[in-house]
Every structure is written in structure tokens, then in C-alpha cells.
Amino acid sequence: MKPARVPGVGERMWQRVPAGTRQILTVYGDGKNSPDGTAVLYEKHGNAWQRVDSWPTHNGKQGWSTDHREGDERSPVGVFTLSDAGGLLDDPGTRFPYTQDEDAFASPYYWDEAHWHDFDYVIAIDYNRRTGTRPDDPTRPLGQRKGGGIWLHLDHGDGTLGCVSLPESAMEYLLRTLDPKDRPVVVMGDKDDLKA
């Protein structure tokens, strides 16, 4: 029997999933202080959730936080909508509004070479941002101290400053598969927080 809700997500988090959501990317962090995890895409068919695919991920270097702050190198725990995308590369065929901008998504020249392609593709995670704007829009509705600029982006092999990173093939797949009409969200955090 197919599950009526996404595995490993407890009542507290499940209540935050918007009505009408039919696509959920769940990021299961290995531990509160771990930068490693696994993302699983689920789609709703009828009343049941079906697992579509999964990928290895990295999150904040210091792990996860239920009270994310600018510069804490932790990823925010929660349920967030996904609404805008962009990157250095051409739009791979997404249904999201897509901003291709070399200046906005180029990694700083002084970053290590491993990070030069981080922002080839990005999907904005709607944490402390104004939805319906470019992923790099600097507006922070909760204030600067709460951080922002939290994205799904290309993996570089280790922890991030707060984003969630995935293999390039996964980013391409998600950009082509996630559909605004299905109200996609990311449910993300360490496994213990997710199931609480």
C-alpha cells in the first residue's frame, strides 16, 4: 500500500505542507551537525505519495538549525515553497521563471575552483525571500540577521554555507520536473527534526 504521506516526516512538519501540494522534495539530513544527506522526490498520485528518485546531498557545513542566522553555516529546517530558478547556464526546460545572468550567478573569482560551477543551476528555496522574484533578489522579509539566499544548487563535494547542493544531473531533472501547478515544496532538516 502506498503511503498517504511522505515517509520520515512527522506531524509538526506535515502540517506546514500547503494544501494542494503534489510534489515534495524531502532532504533528509544525516544528523543535526552533519553536512551530508539524501534528497528524495515524491509525487502525489490520487491520495498516495510515490517515491520518484533520490540523490546524495550536502547542506550547511555545520549541519541544520531551527533558528537559522546569517553566517551560522547551517541550513534552515522547515517546509519551504520552490518558485524561482536561474543560473549561469541556459534554461534546461523548467516551468519556473528562469533568470540566466552571468554577473548574478558567477562564483567569486577568489573561491576555490571546486565552487566555480555551484550556480550553473539554482532553484530558490523560499526561506526569508520574496517569492516571484529572481533567486538573487536581496529582499529579506524577516530581516538580514535571519539570513537568506538559500538555494538548491550544484554540488561541490562538501558542506555549504546554508544551501542544499545536489549533483548536476539531479538539478537538471528537478528543473525539468518540478511544476508550479503542483505547488512544489522542499521539506528539509536532519532526520530527527523531520520526524518529530
GROMACS .gro file of N, CA and C in nm, residues 25 81-87 94 96 98 105 121-126 129 135 150-154 163-164 166 170-176 178 184:
model
  111
   25LEU      N    1   1.008   1.763  -0.239
   25LEU     CA    2   1.148   1.722  -0.233
   25LEU      C    3   1.185   1.719  -0.086
   81THR      N    4   0.837   2.670   0.006
   81THR     CA    5   0.795   2.659  -0.133
   81THR      C    6   0.916   2.677  -0.224
   82LEU      N    7   0.901   2.631  -0.347
   82LEU     CA    8   1.002   2.646  -0.452
   82LEU      C    9   0.932   2.719  -0.566
   83SER      N   10   0.985   2.836  -0.605
   83SER     CA   11   0.908   2.916  -0.701
   83SER      C   12   0.990   2.984  -0.811
   84ASP      N   13   1.121   2.995  -0.798
   84ASP     CA   14   1.201   3.070  -0.894
   84ASP      C   15   1.335   3.002  -0.915
   85ALA      N   16   1.387   3.012  -1.036
   85ALA     CA   17   1.513   2.945  -1.070
   85ALA      C   18   1.601   3.036  -1.153
   86GLY      N   19   1.723   2.990  -1.173
   86GLY     CA   20   1.816   3.067  -1.255
   86GLY      C   21   1.950   2.996  -1.264
   87GLY      N   22   2.049   3.068  -1.314
   87GLY     CA   23   2.182   3.011  -1.322
   87GLY      C   24   2.265   3.072  -1.432
   94THR      N   25   1.275   2.441  -1.773
   94THR     CA   26   1.197   2.447  -1.650
   94THR      C   27   1.066   2.522  -1.672
   96PHE      N   28   0.954   2.692  -1.405
   96PHE     CA   29   0.973   2.806  -1.316
   96PHE      C   30   1.019   2.928  -1.396
   98TYR      N   31   1.284   3.164  -1.501
   98TYR     CA   32   1.427   3.132  -1.502
   98TYR      C   33   1.507   3.256  -1.540
  105PHE      N   34   2.517   3.506  -1.109
  105PHE     CA   35   2.539   3.368  -1.066
  105PHE      C   36   2.683   3.320  -1.080
  121TYR      N   37   2.316   2.604  -1.211
  121TYR     CA   38   2.170   2.597  -1.197
  121TYR      C   39   2.136   2.620  -1.051
  122VAL      N   40   2.033   2.700  -1.026
  122VAL     CA   41   1.985   2.719  -0.889
  122VAL      C   42   1.832   2.719  -0.889
  123ILE      N   43   1.776   2.673  -0.779
  123ILE     CA   44   1.634   2.689  -0.751
  123ILE      C   45   1.626   2.756  -0.614
  124ALA      N   46   1.560   2.870  -0.608
  124ALA     CA   47   1.549   2.942  -0.481
  124ALA      C   48   1.459   2.865  -0.385
  125ILE      N   49   1.507   2.848  -0.263
  125ILE     CA   50   1.426   2.794  -0.153
  125ILE      C   51   1.363   2.915  -0.086
  126ASP      N   52   1.232   2.917  -0.076
  126ASP     CA   53   1.163   3.037  -0.029
  126ASP      C   54   1.171   3.053   0.123
  129ARG      N   55   1.269   3.517   0.178
  129ARG     CA   56   1.280   3.584   0.049
  129ARG      C   57   1.140   3.616  -0.002
  135PRO      N   58   1.613   3.458  -0.806
  135PRO     CA   59   1.674   3.393  -0.690
  135PRO      C   60   1.771   3.482  -0.613
  150ILE      N   61   1.913   3.115   0.028
  150ILE     CA   62   1.921   2.969   0.044
  150ILE      C   63   1.866   2.906  -0.083
  151TRP      N   64   1.950   2.829  -0.149
  151TRP     CA   65   1.916   2.772  -0.279
  151TRP      C   66   1.941   2.622  -0.283
  152LEU      N   67   1.877   2.555  -0.378
  152LEU     CA   68   1.925   2.427  -0.428
  152LEU      C   69   2.025   2.464  -0.537
  153HIS      N   70   2.143   2.405  -0.535
  153HIS     CA   71   2.241   2.434  -0.640
  153HIS      C   72   2.332   2.314  -0.661
  154LEU      N   73   2.426   2.327  -0.754
  154LEU     CA   74   2.515   2.215  -0.787
  154LEU      C   75   2.610   2.183  -0.673
  163CYS      N   76   2.297   2.648   0.188
  163CYS     CA   77   2.218   2.593   0.078
  163CYS      C   78   2.217   2.440   0.083
  164VAL      N   79   2.140   2.380  -0.008
  164VAL     CA   80   2.141   2.236  -0.028
  164VAL      C   81   2.194   2.212  -0.169
  166LEU      N   82   2.317   1.948  -0.488
  166LEU     CA   83   2.287   1.819  -0.549
  166LEU      C   84   2.371   1.802  -0.674
  170ALA      N   85   2.085   1.582  -1.112
  170ALA     CA   86   1.967   1.598  -1.026
  170ALA      C   87   1.906   1.736  -1.044
  171MET      N   88   1.991   1.839  -1.050
  171MET     CA   89   1.940   1.975  -1.069
  171MET      C   90   1.868   1.987  -1.203
  172GLU      N   91   1.927   1.931  -1.308
  172GLU     CA   92   1.861   1.935  -1.439
  172GLU      C   93   1.726   1.864  -1.433
  173TYR      N   94   1.724   1.749  -1.367
  173TYR     CA   95   1.600   1.671  -1.356
  173TYR      C   96   1.493   1.750  -1.280
  174LEU      N   97   1.532   1.808  -1.167
  174LEU     CA   98   1.436   1.884  -1.087
  174LEU      C   99   1.384   2.005  -1.163
  175LEU      N  100   1.473   2.074  -1.233
  175LEU     CA  101   1.430   2.191  -1.310
  175LEU      C  102   1.328   2.152  -1.417
  176ARG      N  103   1.344   2.036  -1.475
  176ARG     CA  104   1.251   1.992  -1.580
  176ARG      C  105   1.124   1.931  -1.524
  178LEU      N  106   0.987   1.967  -1.167
  178LEU     CA  107   0.905   2.044  -1.073
  178LEU      C  108   0.813   2.138  -1.152
  184PRO      N  109   0.514   2.280  -0.567
  184PRO     CA  110   0.625   2.206  -0.508
  184PRO      C  111   0.683   2.274  -0.385
   0.00000   0.00000   0.00000
